[in-house]
Coordinates of C-alpha atoms in Angstrom, one line a residue:
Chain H
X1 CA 0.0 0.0 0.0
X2 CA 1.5 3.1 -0.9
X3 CA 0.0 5.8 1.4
X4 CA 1.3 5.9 4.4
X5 CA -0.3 7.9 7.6
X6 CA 1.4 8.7 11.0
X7 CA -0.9 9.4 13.5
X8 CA 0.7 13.2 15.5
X9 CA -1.7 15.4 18.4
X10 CA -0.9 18.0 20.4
X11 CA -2.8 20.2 22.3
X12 CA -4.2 22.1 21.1
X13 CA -3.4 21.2 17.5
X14 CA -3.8 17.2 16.6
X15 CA -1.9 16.3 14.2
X16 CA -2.9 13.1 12.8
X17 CA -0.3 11.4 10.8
X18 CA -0.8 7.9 9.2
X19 CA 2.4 5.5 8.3
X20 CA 2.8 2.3 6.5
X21 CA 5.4 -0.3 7.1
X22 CA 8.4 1.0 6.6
X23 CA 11.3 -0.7 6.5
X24 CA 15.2 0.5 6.7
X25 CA 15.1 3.8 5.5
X26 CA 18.7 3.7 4.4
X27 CA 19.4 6.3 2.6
X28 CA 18.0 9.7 3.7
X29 CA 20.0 9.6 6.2
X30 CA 23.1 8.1 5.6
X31 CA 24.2 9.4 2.4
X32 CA 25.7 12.7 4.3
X33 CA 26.6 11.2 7.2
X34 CA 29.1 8.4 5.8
X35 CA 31.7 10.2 5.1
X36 CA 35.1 9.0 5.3
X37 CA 35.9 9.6 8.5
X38 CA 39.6 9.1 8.6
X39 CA 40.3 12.6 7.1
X40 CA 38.0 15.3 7.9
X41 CA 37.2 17.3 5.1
X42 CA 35.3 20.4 6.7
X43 CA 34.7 21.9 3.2
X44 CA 31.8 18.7 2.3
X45 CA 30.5 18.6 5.8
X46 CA 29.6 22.0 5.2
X47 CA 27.8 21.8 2.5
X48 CA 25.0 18.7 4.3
X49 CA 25.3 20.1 7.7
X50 CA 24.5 23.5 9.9
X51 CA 25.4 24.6 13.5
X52 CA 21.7 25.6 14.6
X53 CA 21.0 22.7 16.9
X54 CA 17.8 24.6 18.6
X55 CA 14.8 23.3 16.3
X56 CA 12.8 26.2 17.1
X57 CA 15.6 28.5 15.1
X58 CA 15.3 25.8 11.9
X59 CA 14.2 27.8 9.0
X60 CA 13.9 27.6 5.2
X61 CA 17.6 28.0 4.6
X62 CA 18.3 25.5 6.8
X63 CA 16.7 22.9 5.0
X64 CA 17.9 19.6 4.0
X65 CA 21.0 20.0 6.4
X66 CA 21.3 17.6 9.1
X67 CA 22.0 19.7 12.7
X68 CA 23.1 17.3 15.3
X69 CA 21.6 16.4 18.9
X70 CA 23.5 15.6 22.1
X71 CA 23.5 11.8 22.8
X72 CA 22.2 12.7 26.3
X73 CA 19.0 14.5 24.8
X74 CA 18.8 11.8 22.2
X75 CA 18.3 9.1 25.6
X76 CA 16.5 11.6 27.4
X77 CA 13.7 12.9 24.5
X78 CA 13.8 9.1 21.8
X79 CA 14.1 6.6 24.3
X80 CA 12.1 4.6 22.1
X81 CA 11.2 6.6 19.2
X82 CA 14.3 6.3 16.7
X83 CA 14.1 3.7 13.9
X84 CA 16.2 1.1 14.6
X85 CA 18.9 2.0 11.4
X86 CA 19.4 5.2 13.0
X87 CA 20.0 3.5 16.2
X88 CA 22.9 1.5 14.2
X89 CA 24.3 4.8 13.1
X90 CA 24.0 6.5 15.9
X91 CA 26.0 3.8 17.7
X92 CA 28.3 3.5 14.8
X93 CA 29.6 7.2 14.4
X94 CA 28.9 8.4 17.6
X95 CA 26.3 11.2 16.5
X96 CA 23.0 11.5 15.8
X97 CA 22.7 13.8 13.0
X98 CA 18.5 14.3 11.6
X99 CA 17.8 15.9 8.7
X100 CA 15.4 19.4 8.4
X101 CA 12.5 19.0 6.2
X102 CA 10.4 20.5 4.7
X103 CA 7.5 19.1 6.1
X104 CA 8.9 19.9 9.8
X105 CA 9.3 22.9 9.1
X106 CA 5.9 23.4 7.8
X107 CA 4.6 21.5 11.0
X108 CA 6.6 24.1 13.4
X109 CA 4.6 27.3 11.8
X110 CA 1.4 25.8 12.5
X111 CA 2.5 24.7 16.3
X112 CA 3.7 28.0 16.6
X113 CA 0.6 29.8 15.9
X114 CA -1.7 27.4 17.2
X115 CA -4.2 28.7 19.8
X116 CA -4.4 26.9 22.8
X117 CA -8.1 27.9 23.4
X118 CA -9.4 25.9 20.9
X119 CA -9.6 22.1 20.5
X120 CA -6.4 20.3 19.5
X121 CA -5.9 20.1 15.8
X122 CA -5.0 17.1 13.8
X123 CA -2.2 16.7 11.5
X124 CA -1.4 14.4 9.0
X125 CA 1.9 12.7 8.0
X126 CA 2.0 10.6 5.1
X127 CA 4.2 9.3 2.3
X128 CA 6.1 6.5 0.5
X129 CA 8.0 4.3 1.9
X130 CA 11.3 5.7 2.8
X131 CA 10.6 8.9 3.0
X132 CA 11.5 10.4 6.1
X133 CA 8.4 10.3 8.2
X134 CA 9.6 8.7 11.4
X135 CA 11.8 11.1 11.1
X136 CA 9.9 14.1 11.0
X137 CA 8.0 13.5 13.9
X138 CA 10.9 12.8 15.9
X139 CA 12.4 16.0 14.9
X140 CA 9.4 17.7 15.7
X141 CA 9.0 15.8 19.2
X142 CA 12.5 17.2 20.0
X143 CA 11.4 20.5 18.8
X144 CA 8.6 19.8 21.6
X145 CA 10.3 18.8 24.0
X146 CA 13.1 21.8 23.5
X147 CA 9.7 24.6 24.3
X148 CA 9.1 22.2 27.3
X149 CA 5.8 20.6 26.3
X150 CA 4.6 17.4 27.4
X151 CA 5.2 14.5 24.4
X152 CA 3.2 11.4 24.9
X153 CA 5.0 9.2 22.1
X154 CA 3.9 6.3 20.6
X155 CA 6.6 4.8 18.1
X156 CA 4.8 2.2 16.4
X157 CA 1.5 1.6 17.0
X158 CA 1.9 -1.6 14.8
X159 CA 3.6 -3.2 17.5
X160 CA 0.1 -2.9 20.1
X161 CA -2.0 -4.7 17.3
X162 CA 0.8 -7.5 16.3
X163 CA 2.9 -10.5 17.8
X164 CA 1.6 -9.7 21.7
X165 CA 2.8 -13.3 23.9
X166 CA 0.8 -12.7 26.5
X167 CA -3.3 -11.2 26.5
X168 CA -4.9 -10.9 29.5
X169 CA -8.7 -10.4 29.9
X170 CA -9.3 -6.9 31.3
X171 CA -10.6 -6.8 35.1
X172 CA -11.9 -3.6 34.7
X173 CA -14.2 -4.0 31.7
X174 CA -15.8 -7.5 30.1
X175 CA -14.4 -8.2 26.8
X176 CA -11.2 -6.3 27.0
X177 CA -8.1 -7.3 26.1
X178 CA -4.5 -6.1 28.5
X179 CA -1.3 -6.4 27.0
X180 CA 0.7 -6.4 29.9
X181 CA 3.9 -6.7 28.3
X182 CA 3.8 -3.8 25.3
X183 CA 1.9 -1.3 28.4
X184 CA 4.8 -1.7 30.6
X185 CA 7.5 -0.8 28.4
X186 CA 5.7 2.2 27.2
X187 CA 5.4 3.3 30.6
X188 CA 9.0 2.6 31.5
X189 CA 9.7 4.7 28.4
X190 CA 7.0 7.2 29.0
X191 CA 8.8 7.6 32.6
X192 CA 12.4 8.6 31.4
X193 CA 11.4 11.2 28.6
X194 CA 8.7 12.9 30.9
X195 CA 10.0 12.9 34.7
X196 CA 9.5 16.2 35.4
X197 CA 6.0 16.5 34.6
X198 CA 5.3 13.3 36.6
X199 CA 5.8 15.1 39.7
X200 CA 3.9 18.1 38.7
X201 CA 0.3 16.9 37.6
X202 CA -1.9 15.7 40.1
X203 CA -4.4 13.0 39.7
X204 CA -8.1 14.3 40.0
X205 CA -9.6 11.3 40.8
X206 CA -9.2 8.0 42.8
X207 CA -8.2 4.7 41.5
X208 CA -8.2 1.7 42.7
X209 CA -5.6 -0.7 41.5
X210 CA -7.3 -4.0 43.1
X211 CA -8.2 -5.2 46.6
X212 CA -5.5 -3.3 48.6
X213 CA -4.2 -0.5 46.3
X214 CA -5.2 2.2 45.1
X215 CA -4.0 5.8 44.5
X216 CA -5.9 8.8 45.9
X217 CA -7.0 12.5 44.6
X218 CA -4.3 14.7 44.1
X219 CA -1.1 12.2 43.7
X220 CA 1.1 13.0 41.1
X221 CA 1.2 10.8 38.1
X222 CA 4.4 9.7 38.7
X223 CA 2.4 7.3 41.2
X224 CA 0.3 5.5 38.5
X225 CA 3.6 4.6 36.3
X226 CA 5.7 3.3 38.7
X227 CA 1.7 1.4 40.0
X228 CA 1.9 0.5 36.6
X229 CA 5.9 -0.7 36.8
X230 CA 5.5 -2.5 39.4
X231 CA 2.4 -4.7 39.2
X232 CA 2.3 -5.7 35.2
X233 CA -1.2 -6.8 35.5
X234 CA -2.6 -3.1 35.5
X235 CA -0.4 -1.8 33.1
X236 CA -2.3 -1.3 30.6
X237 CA -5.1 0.2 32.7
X238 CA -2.4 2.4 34.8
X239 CA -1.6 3.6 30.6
X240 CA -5.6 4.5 30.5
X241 CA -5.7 6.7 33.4
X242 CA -2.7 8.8 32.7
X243 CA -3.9 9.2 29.0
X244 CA -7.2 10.1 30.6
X245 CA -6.0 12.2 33.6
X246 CA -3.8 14.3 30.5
X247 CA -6.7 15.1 28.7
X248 CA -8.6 16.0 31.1
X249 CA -6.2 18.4 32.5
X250 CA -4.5 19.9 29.1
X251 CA -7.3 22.6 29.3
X252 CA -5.6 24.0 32.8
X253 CA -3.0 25.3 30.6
X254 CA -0.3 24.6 32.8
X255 CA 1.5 22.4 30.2
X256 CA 1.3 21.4 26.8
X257 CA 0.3 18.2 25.6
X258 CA 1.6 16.7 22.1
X259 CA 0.6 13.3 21.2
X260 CA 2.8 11.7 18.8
X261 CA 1.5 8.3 16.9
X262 CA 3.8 7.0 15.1
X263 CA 1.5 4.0 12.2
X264 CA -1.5 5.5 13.2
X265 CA -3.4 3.2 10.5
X266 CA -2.9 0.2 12.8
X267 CA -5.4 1.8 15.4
X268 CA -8.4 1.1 12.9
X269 CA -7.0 -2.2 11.0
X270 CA -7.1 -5.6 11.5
X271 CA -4.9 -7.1 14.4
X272 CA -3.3 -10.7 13.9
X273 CA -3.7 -11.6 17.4
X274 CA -6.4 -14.3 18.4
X275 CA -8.5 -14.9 20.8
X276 CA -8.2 -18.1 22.9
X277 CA -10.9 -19.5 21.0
X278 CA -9.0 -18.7 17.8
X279 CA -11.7 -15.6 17.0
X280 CA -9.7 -12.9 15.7
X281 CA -9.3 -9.9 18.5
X282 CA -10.6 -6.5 16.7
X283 CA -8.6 -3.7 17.7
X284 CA -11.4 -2.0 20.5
X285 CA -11.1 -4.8 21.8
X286 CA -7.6 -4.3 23.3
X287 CA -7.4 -1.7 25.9
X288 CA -4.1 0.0 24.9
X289 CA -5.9 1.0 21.4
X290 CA -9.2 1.7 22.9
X291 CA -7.8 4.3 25.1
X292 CA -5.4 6.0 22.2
X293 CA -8.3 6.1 20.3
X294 CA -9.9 8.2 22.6
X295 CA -7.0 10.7 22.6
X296 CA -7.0 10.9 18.6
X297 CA -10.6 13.1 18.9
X298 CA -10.6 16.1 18.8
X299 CA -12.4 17.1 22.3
X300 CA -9.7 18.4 24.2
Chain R
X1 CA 42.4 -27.9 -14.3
X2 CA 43.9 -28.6 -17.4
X3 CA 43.8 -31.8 -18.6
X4 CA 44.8 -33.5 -21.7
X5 CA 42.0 -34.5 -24.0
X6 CA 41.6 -38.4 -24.0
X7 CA 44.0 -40.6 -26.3
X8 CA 42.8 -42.4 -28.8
X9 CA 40.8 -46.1 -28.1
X10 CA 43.5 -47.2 -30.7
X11 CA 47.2 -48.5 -29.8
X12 CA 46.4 -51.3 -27.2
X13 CA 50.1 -52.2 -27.8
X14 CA 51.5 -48.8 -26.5
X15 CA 51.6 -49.3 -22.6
X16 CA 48.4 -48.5 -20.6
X17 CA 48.2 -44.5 -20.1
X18 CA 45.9 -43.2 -16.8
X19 CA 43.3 -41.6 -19.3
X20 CA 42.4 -38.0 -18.3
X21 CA 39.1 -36.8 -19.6
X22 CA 38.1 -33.4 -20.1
X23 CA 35.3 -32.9 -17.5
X24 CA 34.4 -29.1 -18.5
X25 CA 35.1 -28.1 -22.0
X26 CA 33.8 -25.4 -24.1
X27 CA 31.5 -25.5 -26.9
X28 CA 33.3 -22.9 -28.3
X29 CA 35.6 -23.2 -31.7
X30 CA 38.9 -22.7 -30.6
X31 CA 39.4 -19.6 -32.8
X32 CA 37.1 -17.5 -30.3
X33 CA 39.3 -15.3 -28.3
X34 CA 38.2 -14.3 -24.3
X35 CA 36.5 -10.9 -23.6
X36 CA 39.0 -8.0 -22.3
X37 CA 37.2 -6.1 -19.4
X38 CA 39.9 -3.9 -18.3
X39 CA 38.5 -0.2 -19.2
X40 CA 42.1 1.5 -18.9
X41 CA 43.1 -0.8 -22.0
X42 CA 40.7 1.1 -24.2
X43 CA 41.4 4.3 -23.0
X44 CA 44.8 4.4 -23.2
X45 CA 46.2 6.3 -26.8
X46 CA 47.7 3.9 -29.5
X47 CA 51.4 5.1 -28.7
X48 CA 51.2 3.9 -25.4
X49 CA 50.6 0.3 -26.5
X50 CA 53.1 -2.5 -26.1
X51 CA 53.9 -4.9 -28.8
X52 CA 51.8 -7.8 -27.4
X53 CA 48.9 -5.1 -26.6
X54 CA 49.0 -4.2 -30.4
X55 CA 48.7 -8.1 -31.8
X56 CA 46.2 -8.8 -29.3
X57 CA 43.9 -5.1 -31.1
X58 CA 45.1 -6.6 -34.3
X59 CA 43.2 -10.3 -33.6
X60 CA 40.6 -8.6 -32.3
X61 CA 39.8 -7.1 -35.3
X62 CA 39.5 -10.4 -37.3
X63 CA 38.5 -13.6 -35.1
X64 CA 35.7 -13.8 -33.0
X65 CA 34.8 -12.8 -29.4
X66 CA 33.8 -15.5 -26.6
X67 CA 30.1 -14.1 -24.7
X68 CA 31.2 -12.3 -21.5
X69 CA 30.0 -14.4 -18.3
X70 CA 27.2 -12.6 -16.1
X71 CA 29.9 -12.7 -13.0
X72 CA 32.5 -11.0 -15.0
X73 CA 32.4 -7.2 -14.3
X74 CA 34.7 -3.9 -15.3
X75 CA 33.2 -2.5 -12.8
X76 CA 35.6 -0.7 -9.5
X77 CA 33.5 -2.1 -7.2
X78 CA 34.0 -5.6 -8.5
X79 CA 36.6 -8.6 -6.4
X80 CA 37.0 -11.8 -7.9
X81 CA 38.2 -13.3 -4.3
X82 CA 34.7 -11.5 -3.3
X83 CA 32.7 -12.8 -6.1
X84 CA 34.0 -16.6 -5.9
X85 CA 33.3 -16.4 -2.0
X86 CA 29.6 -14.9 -2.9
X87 CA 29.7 -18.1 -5.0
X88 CA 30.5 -20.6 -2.5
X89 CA 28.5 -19.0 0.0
X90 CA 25.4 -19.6 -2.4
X91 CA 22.9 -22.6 -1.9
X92 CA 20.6 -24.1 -4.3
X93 CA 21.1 -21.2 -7.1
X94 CA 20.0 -18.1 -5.0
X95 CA 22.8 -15.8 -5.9
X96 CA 20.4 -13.0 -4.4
X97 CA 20.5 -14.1 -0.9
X98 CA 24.3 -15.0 -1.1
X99 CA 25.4 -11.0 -2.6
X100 CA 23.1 -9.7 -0.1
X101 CA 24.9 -11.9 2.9
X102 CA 28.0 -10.6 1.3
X103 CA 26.8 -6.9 1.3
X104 CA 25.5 -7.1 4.9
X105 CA 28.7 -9.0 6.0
X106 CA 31.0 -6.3 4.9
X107 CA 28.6 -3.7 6.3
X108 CA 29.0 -5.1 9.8
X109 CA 32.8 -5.7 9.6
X110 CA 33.2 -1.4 9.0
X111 CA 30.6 -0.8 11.5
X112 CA 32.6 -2.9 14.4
X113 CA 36.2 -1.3 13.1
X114 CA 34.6 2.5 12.8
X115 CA 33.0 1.9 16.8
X116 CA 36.7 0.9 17.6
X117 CA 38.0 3.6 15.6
X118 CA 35.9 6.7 17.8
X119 CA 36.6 4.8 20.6
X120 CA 40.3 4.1 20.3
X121 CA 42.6 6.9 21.6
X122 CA 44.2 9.5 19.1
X123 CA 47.7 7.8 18.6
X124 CA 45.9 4.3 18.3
X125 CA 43.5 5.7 15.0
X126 CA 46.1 5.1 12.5
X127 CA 46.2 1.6 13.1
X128 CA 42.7 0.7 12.8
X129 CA 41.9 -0.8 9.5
X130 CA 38.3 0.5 8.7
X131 CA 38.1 -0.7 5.1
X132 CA 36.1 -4.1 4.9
X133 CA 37.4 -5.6 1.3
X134 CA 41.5 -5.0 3.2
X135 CA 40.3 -6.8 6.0
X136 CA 38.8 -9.6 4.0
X137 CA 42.0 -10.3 1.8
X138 CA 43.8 -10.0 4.5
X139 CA 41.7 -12.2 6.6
X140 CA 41.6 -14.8 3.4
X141 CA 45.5 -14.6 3.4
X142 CA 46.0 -15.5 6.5
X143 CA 44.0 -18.6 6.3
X144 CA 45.5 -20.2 3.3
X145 CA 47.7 -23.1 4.5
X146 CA 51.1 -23.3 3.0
X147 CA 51.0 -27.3 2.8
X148 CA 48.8 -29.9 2.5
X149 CA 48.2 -33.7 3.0
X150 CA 47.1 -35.8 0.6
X151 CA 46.2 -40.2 0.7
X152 CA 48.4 -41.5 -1.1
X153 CA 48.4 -46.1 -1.1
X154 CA 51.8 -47.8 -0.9
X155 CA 51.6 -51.5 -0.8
X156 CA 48.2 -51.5 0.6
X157 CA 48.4 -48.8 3.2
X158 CA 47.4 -45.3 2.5
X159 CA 49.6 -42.6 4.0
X160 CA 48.9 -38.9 4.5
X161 CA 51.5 -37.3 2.3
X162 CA 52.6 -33.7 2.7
X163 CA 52.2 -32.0 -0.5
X164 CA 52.8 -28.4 -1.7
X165 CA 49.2 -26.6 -2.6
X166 CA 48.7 -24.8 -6.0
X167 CA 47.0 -21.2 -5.3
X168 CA 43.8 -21.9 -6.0
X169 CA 43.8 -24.7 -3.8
X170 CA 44.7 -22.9 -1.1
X171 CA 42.5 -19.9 -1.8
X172 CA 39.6 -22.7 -2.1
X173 CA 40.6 -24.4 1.4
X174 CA 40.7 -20.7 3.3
X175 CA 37.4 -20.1 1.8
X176 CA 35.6 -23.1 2.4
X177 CA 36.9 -23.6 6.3
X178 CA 35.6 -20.0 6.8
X179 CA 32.4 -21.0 5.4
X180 CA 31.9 -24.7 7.3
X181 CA 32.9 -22.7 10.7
X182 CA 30.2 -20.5 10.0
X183 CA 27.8 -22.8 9.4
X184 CA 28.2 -25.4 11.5
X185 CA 30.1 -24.2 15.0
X186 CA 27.9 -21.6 16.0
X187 CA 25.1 -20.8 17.7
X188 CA 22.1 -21.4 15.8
X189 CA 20.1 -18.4 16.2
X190 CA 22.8 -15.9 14.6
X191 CA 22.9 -14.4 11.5
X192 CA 25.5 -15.1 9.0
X193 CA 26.6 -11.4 8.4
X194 CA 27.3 -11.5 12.2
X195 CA 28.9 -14.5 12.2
X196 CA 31.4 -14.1 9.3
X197 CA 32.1 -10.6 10.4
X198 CA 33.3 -11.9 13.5
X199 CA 35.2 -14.6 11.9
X200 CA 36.9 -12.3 9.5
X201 CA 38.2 -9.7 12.0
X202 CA 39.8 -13.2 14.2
X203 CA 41.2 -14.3 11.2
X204 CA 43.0 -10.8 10.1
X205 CA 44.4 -10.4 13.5
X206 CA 45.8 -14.2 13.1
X207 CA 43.4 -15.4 15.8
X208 CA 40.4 -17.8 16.1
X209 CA 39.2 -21.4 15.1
X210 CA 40.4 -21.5 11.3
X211 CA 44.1 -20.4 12.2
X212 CA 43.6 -22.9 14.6
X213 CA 42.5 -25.3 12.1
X214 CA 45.5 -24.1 9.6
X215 CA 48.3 -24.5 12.5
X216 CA 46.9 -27.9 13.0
X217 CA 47.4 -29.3 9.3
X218 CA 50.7 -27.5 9.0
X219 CA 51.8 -29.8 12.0
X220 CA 50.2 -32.6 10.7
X221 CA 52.2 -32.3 7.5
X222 CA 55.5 -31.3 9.6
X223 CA 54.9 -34.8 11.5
X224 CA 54.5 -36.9 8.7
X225 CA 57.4 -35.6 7.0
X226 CA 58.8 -38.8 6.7
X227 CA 56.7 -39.9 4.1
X228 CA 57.3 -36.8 1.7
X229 CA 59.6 -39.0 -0.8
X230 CA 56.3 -41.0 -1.7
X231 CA 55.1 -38.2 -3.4
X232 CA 55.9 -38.4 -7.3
X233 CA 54.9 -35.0 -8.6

């Protein structure tokens, strides 16, 4: 299929971006950055790359150079967002370099004038295969992230519908599916990109976790992850309430929320998982996707 | 190998010969002469020529031209040495999967020696070899054996002769010990890329199982020195 949507929201503007599978984008990026490294040549690099390492200062004549991020923001802001080719180069030369599009840039305008009194707006990422999606939204999560919003980051949404071990059957709701295993490494990744904001919101409700805990009015979030962490049962329900508990309180204004879906197609496809009676599983039938999907209207 | 065509069924008083037949031979008339690849040839002006250069234009110009094989390339990126092990790597015909195993395998050998390279200090930089093809030939010529054994019978008893190893013999032996080690004495879950890679950086740094292997036929061949005079060729 050649059109290919990723799935990007952010308070108040939702971007909706869709994404096929796409496999090891090779090229875009590593055509600049393989130079022969035994003798530095600063006259080519030139040419491919430029100083400006804030995103928010990337403009038009800064396109299709590659500006470079700090290894310790690139653990702190992608700890699971990066294809994993980029990974290989990053570990290989010892730099993460990302490429400026145009696209990003286009993205940035709009997130710059967006008004945060009206509901999020939705945008759209989509291409062939290859093309630098993935990309984009991770250089405009670290743009995010830079202007000190909240990024709730989901890098493949393909991997909540597809090869899940273990299924559980939901203790909060009849009929729903937990995937313990995929919830709890979101939250574990959720956790390191987003600590500060953890300790700041407070929980407006109270939940109970099962017969002896429960977490009351007012906690902060950080509470519910490391609930979540530590019992693997109620992961996926501890990923529920903080989705919930951020959209309720993105209209405070006291941060801003971008949610980031990276194959936002697989939220309204097929899944190949099966129920233990063989029955295919449809995907509101997991809880994981039932929840994002809640977070991709447009009512916050 | 060369081998003489088959004498004639005729002459059963001449002494019995040990008949040789062809086993590959070309449908081609003798006249046809092999295809030169080598671009500098045909760029270079006539002066520069050399006398044998100029005979071989000249029979060009009147006998004809053998087809070019699919593997034979003029290309700078092309290797023989990496072509033939692409070859022997190959199963059942897929040449596809075998390049690609090739491609990947050099891939990961200049990944490993570039994360050495940024991490090694400033005076150790030099040394690092990053280029993969170096490190392959390098790798290959350090597992050719210099000598080998081969069963010869005397009076009913074979004996493992020590026997000196045309080139292409040797080139075949380091090739296909790198490729049975791969295959068969490692885990089964890893790639082959991965597995070669790591093969081919022990092997350049004289290290691992096939230098093992190599030192161990070399002593072989060093303890059955006795036996050399049984050889005749």
């Amino acid at each position: 299929m050649l059109r290919s949507l990723k799935g990007l929201l952010s308070h108040p503007l939702k971007l909706d971006h869709g994404y096929a599978l796409h496999m090891a984008a090779r090229d875009c990026l590593s055509a600049a950055v393989s130079q022969d490294v035994q003798t530095p040549a600063p006259t080519p690099r030139a040419v491919f790359y430029t100083s400006e390492n804030n995103p928010a200062n990337h403009g038009e004549q800064h396109e299709g150079r590659h500006y470079s991020i700090p290894l310790e923001e690139v653990g702190a802001v992608f700890p699971h967002g990066l294809p994993y080719r980029f990974q290989q180069q990053i570990k290989t030369f010892n730099e993460a370099f990302l490429m400026v599009r145009k696209p990003a840039l286009e993205l940035f305008t709009y997130l710059k004038s967006s008004n945060f009194a009206h509901p999020a707006v939705r945008y759209v990422l989509y291409g062939e295969k290859g093309t630098g999606k993935t990309m984009t939204l991770c250089h405009v999560i670290h743009y995010c992230a830079r202007q000190g919003w909240l990024v709730l980051h989901i890098p493949d949404a393909h991997l909540w519908v597809k090869n899940c071990r273990e299924l559980l059957q939901s203790s909060y709701k009849k009929g729903r599916l937990d995937q313990p295993l995929q919830a709890s490494s979101w939250l574990k990744n959720f956790k390191t990109s987003n600590e500060r904001f953890l300790k700041e919101i407070k929980t407006q409700r109270r939940y109970v976790w099962g017969k002896r805990e429960s977490t009351e009015e007012g906690r902060p979030l950080g509470e519910v992850v490391e609930q979540g962490l530590a019992r693997v049962r109620i992961a996926s329900d501890a990923v529920g309430v903080v989705l919930k508990e951020l959209k309720q309180q993105s209209h405070l204004g006291s941060f801003r929320l971008l949610v980031a879906v990276d194959g936002v197609n697989a939220l309204w496809g097929r899944t190949t998982l099966k129920k233990e009676d063989k029955s295919p599983v449809c995907p509101e039938e997991l809880t994981l996707v039932y929840n994002l999907r809640k977070m991709m209207m447009n009512d916050w | 190998m060369a081998a003489p065509m088959a004498a004639g069924l005729g002459g059963r008083l001449r002494a019995w010969l040990p008949r040789l037949t062809q086993v590959r031979w070309s449908r081609y008339n003798p006249s046809y002469i092999e295809p030169e690849v080598n671009k500098e040839l045909y760029q270079k002006p006539p002066e520069e020529l050399t006398e044998e250069e100029k005979e071989k234009l000249e029979l060009k110009a009147v006998r004809p031209i053998k087809a070019a094989p699919p593997t034979l390339s003029s290309s700078v990126f092309s290797d023989p040495m990496i072509s033939k092990f692409t070859n022997m790597m190959m199963k059942n015909g897929n040449k596809v999967l075998a390049r690609s195993l090739m491609a990947q395998t050099l891939e990961a050998i200049k990944r490993k020696q570039l994360e050495k390279y940024h991490k090694a200090p400033e005076d150790e930089k030099e040394t690092i070899e990053c280029n993969p093809y170096v490190i392959f030939h390098q790798a290959l010529k350090n597992c050719q054996p210099i000598i080998g054994l081969s069963n010869i019978t005397r009076g009913g008893k074979t004996y493992q002769v020590p026997v000196p190893l045309k080139d292409n013999r040797k080139r075949f032996l380091a090739m296909k010990w790198l490729i049975t080690e791969c295959r068969e004495n490692k885990h089964r879950r890893t790639l082959m890329p991965e597995k070669l890679s790591q093969e081919l950086l022990q092997a350049y740094k004289n290290e691992g199982p096939i230098i093992k292997k190599k030192h161990v036929l070399h002593k072989m061949a060093e303890a059955n020195r006795a036996y050399a005079h049984y050889r005749w060729w």
